[in-house]
């Protein structure tokens, strides 16, 4: 397997790796480093790639594990998101700003979820993997994945409704 | 799209029982502009998922052999650094030696100048002595 063959295999899912890494590591720089590191790991094991049943699922699992390691080792100097100012913007008339702000709110809500739920909601609702693939990636039983996903979706929705109705009351 | 169907799908969605196809239907509905007001929060959620999916890894992918090249470059750089410091050191040494020599020369000339002035003084003293001697000689001549 030469370089261009490898890139052909890797390119379709490199963005997914990056997004999952960013979901877990928060900072963009960290996520980029993680992606680069991961692709390099895959490249080093390129001879085995063909023997993997599903390279993409394997890459996602590796990403997950790599990010966990990074988080554990505390080497990762995460950027903390500052979000104390959205109440002011809520009363603003600029609808577009409100929209951007709200989208950010969803981001923050996902950010506050437990890591496992974060990963599963990322894999399902952003990347649209099927349950079989997700089970393989996170090494969990289908029911456990569903429970986790359902909890994540419910939490996000509840929190958002709370904040949203608060905003509506102010109007 | 009828609202009841969407609402039914949302219940399934919250329980994580929707299929990908059903989620596609939800995604289509909530990213459109005709969303029922009481479902606004889902609009936010699905719009977020969509916008998140647009984020891409833009950096160049660096693979092993390029890093090897970089290693090679690092070796070359360290060698040049070593050589340059070595040659630099020898040059500094030479410079220092030259400086030292010049200082020594200056010192010696100073000393020699001092000696010569002292010698001059001595000479003058001797001249005076000669004058004395001459006069003494003259006197002795007259006496004789």
XYZ file of C-alpha atoms in Angstrom:
315
model
C 0.000 0.000 0.000
C 1.549 3.293 -1.050
C 0.812 6.803 0.077
C -1.944 7.620 -2.393
C -3.725 4.307 -1.711
C -3.589 5.074 1.956
C -4.957 8.564 1.488
C -7.812 7.146 -0.573
C -8.774 4.966 2.366
C -8.306 7.662 4.960
C -9.674 10.807 3.349
C -13.371 9.898 3.532
C -13.310 9.775 7.309
C -10.534 12.133 8.375
C -13.067 14.886 9.090
C -15.078 12.522 11.242
C -11.973 11.691 13.234
C -11.258 15.392 13.613
C -14.788 16.206 14.742
C -14.868 13.403 17.293
C -11.489 14.518 18.622
C -12.707 18.074 18.850
C -15.862 16.989 20.616
C -13.776 15.316 23.298
C -10.727 17.553 23.494
C -12.639 20.829 22.970
C -9.738 22.840 21.558
C -9.249 22.937 17.801
C -5.470 22.710 18.027
C -5.657 19.660 20.228
C -8.082 18.035 17.853
C -5.841 18.742 14.872
C -2.858 17.259 16.652
C -4.903 14.215 17.592
C -6.073 13.736 14.005
C -2.548 14.004 12.663
C -1.283 11.573 15.287
C -4.022 9.118 14.483
C -3.507 9.171 10.747
C 0.173 8.592 11.363
C -0.623 5.605 13.563
C -2.817 4.203 10.819
C -0.094 4.827 8.250
C 2.387 2.913 10.366
C -0.036 0.009 10.476
C -0.968 0.356 6.825
C -0.211 -3.262 6.052
C -2.849 -4.356 8.512
C -5.476 -1.927 7.224
C -6.687 -4.253 4.508
C -7.259 -6.970 7.055
C -9.521 -4.800 9.166
C -13.121 -5.488 8.410
C -13.992 -1.849 8.754
C -11.096 0.573 8.739
C -13.303 3.537 9.471
C -14.829 1.966 12.591
C -11.357 0.959 13.683
C -10.119 4.526 13.197
C -12.998 5.935 15.214
C -12.304 3.520 18.063
C -8.667 4.530 17.983
C -9.672 8.187 18.047
C -11.897 7.624 21.039
C -9.189 5.772 22.935
C -6.525 8.280 21.990
C -8.654 11.174 23.208
C -9.419 9.387 26.452
C -5.706 8.949 27.006
C -5.094 12.590 26.278
C -7.794 13.637 28.695
C -6.506 11.318 31.388
C -2.891 12.375 31.057
C -4.023 15.949 31.625
C -1.434 17.062 29.141
C -4.290 18.571 27.278
C -4.629 22.187 28.269
C -8.245 22.480 27.295
C -9.665 25.796 26.381
C -12.496 26.580 28.691
C -15.491 28.002 26.945
C -16.727 31.231 28.377
C -20.466 31.426 28.197
C -21.638 33.895 30.772
C -22.966 36.436 28.342
C -25.800 34.874 26.404
C -28.557 36.380 28.522
C -27.698 39.822 27.245
C -27.759 38.653 23.671
C -31.155 37.035 24.117
C -32.828 40.397 24.345
C -30.963 41.645 21.304
C -33.014 42.240 18.177
C -30.430 40.793 15.885
C -32.019 37.533 14.864
C -28.932 36.160 13.252
C -26.893 36.702 16.375
C -29.599 34.962 18.320
C -29.392 32.005 15.994
C -25.618 31.696 16.283
C -25.886 32.051 20.001
C -28.496 29.316 20.232
C -26.433 26.936 18.175
C -23.575 27.622 20.554
C -25.916 26.749 23.384
C -26.505 23.297 21.909
C -22.755 22.925 21.670
C -22.366 23.790 25.330
C -25.120 21.405 26.353
C -23.420 18.550 24.542
C -20.172 19.632 26.117
C -21.681 19.172 29.551
C -22.753 15.604 28.850
C -20.718 12.650 30.118
C -17.971 11.645 27.658
C -19.685 8.471 26.591
C -22.927 10.254 25.716
C -20.926 12.927 23.928
C -19.281 10.308 21.741
C -22.492 8.481 20.980
C -24.467 11.579 20.092
C -21.575 12.724 17.910
C -21.436 9.404 16.105
C -25.169 9.151 15.634
C -26.592 12.635 15.208
C -23.653 14.325 13.528
C -21.951 11.503 11.671
C -25.061 9.379 11.169
C -23.549 5.978 11.759
C -25.912 3.058 12.204
C -26.203 1.324 15.545
C -24.157 -1.652 14.507
C -21.222 0.580 13.609
C -21.542 2.607 16.795
C -21.591 -0.543 18.930
C -18.400 -1.630 17.245
C -16.741 1.766 17.707
C -17.521 2.239 21.377
C -17.449 -1.464 22.208
C -20.901 -1.487 23.805
C -24.067 -3.538 23.541
C -26.856 -2.080 21.337
C -29.226 -1.555 24.259
C -26.562 0.320 26.211
C -25.896 2.540 23.203
C -29.586 3.283 22.819
C -30.022 4.103 26.501
C -27.026 6.407 26.406
C -28.202 8.123 23.233
C -31.724 8.531 24.539
C -30.422 10.100 27.754
C -28.237 12.497 25.818
C -31.062 13.567 23.510
C -33.473 14.038 26.381
C -31.008 16.047 28.436
C -30.198 18.394 25.572
C -33.841 18.921 24.763
C -34.879 19.504 28.384
C -32.077 21.970 29.047
C -32.816 23.810 25.858
C -36.531 24.060 26.616
C -35.703 25.422 30.042
C -33.435 28.100 28.632
C -35.716 28.781 25.717
C -38.860 29.322 27.780
C -36.846 31.599 30.020
C -35.952 33.655 26.975
C -39.553 33.673 25.763
C -40.797 34.852 29.131
C -38.458 37.792 28.928
C -39.849 38.803 25.575
C -45.047 17.117 6.069
C -47.811 16.550 8.569
C -47.064 17.655 12.076
C -48.424 14.560 13.807
C -45.968 12.385 11.957
C -43.076 14.599 13.022
C -44.267 14.563 16.597
C -44.556 10.798 16.543
C -41.054 10.531 15.155
C -39.753 12.888 17.825
C -40.996 10.603 20.579
C -39.178 7.734 18.921
C -36.153 9.966 18.436
C -35.970 10.836 22.128
C -36.092 7.142 22.998
C -33.319 6.473 20.479
C -35.607 4.198 18.484
C -35.582 6.033 15.160
C -33.829 4.574 12.164
C -31.374 6.644 10.152
C -34.057 7.128 7.488
C -36.507 8.466 10.022
C -33.847 10.761 11.396
C -33.302 11.988 7.855
C -36.951 12.979 7.718
C -36.590 14.873 10.989
C -33.417 16.530 9.779
C -35.100 17.644 6.568
C -38.058 19.051 8.470
C -36.091 20.908 11.126
C -33.529 22.411 8.810
C -36.314 23.828 6.648
C -37.874 27.154 7.452
C -41.349 25.840 8.240
C -41.008 24.586 11.784
C -43.952 24.615 14.196
C -43.292 27.167 16.963
C -43.605 24.656 19.800
C -40.823 22.576 18.275
C -38.326 25.425 17.935
C -35.763 23.832 20.226
C -35.471 20.868 17.881
C -34.712 23.288 15.113
C -31.742 24.499 17.135
C -30.580 20.971 17.806
C -30.773 19.753 14.224
C -29.254 22.936 12.863
C -26.374 22.493 15.250
C -25.789 18.907 14.102
C -25.815 20.061 10.523
C -23.392 22.926 11.101
C -21.115 20.688 13.134
C -20.976 18.263 10.244
C -19.563 21.043 8.054
C -16.422 21.360 10.122
C -13.428 19.801 8.411
C -9.831 18.964 9.064
C -7.988 21.500 6.948
C -4.382 20.839 7.886
C -2.136 18.874 5.585
C -1.717 15.227 6.426
C 1.901 14.455 7.208
C 2.962 10.871 6.829
C 5.950 8.950 8.056
C 8.475 9.460 5.266
C 8.104 13.194 5.483
C 8.976 13.005 9.126
C 12.015 10.912 8.237
C 13.067 13.664 5.894
C 12.645 16.098 8.696
C 14.833 13.891 10.889
C 17.490 13.921 8.241
C 17.211 17.693 8.066
C 17.589 17.879 11.816
C 20.810 15.865 11.661
C 22.154 18.148 8.944
C 21.193 21.200 10.931
C 22.885 19.915 14.071
C 26.076 19.125 12.151
C 26.220 22.593 10.631
C 25.557 24.059 14.037
C 28.401 22.033 15.514
C 30.794 23.012 12.722
C 29.893 26.656 12.886
C 30.336 26.818 16.647
C 33.683 25.053 16.314
C 34.949 27.377 13.597
C 33.483 30.311 15.471
C 35.358 29.301 18.597
C 38.674 28.986 16.792
C 38.127 32.389 15.202
C 37.363 33.906 18.575
C 40.494 32.300 19.980
C 42.612 33.720 17.179
C 41.100 37.118 17.691
C 41.759 36.941 21.399
C 45.369 35.922 20.778
C 45.883 38.874 18.437
C 44.376 41.201 20.968
C 46.623 39.790 23.685
C 49.695 40.230 21.505
C 48.811 43.839 20.771
C 48.359 44.505 24.468
C 51.693 42.932 25.265
C 53.380 45.025 22.615
C 51.830 48.185 23.997
C 52.987 47.315 27.481
C 56.510 46.590 26.334
C 56.721 49.838 24.393
C 55.531 51.681 27.448
C 58.197 50.057 29.575
C 60.848 50.749 26.986
C 59.754 54.375 26.774
C 60.102 54.690 30.531
C 63.538 53.137 30.392
C 64.597 55.482 27.598
C 63.378 58.584 29.462
C 65.308 57.429 32.492
C 68.359 56.880 30.345
C 68.002 60.404 28.952
C 67.877 61.735 32.476
C 71.033 59.776 33.205
C 72.669 61.238 30.115
C 71.863 64.783 31.192
C 73.313 64.056 34.626
C 76.443 62.750 32.953
C 76.711 65.918 30.837
C 76.659 67.980 34.020
C 79.326 65.705 35.398
C 81.424 66.322 32.278
C 81.082 70.079 32.840
C 82.331 69.622 36.396
C 85.135 67.446 35.236
C 86.157 69.990 32.592
C 86.160 72.827 35.076
C 88.041 70.749 37.617
C 90.534 69.851 34.950
C 90.978 73.515 33.929
C 91.556 74.545 37.549
C 94.091 71.834 38.073
C 95.856 72.916 34.862
C 96.136 76.535 36.070
C 97.498 75.403 39.425
C 100.122 73.351 37.753
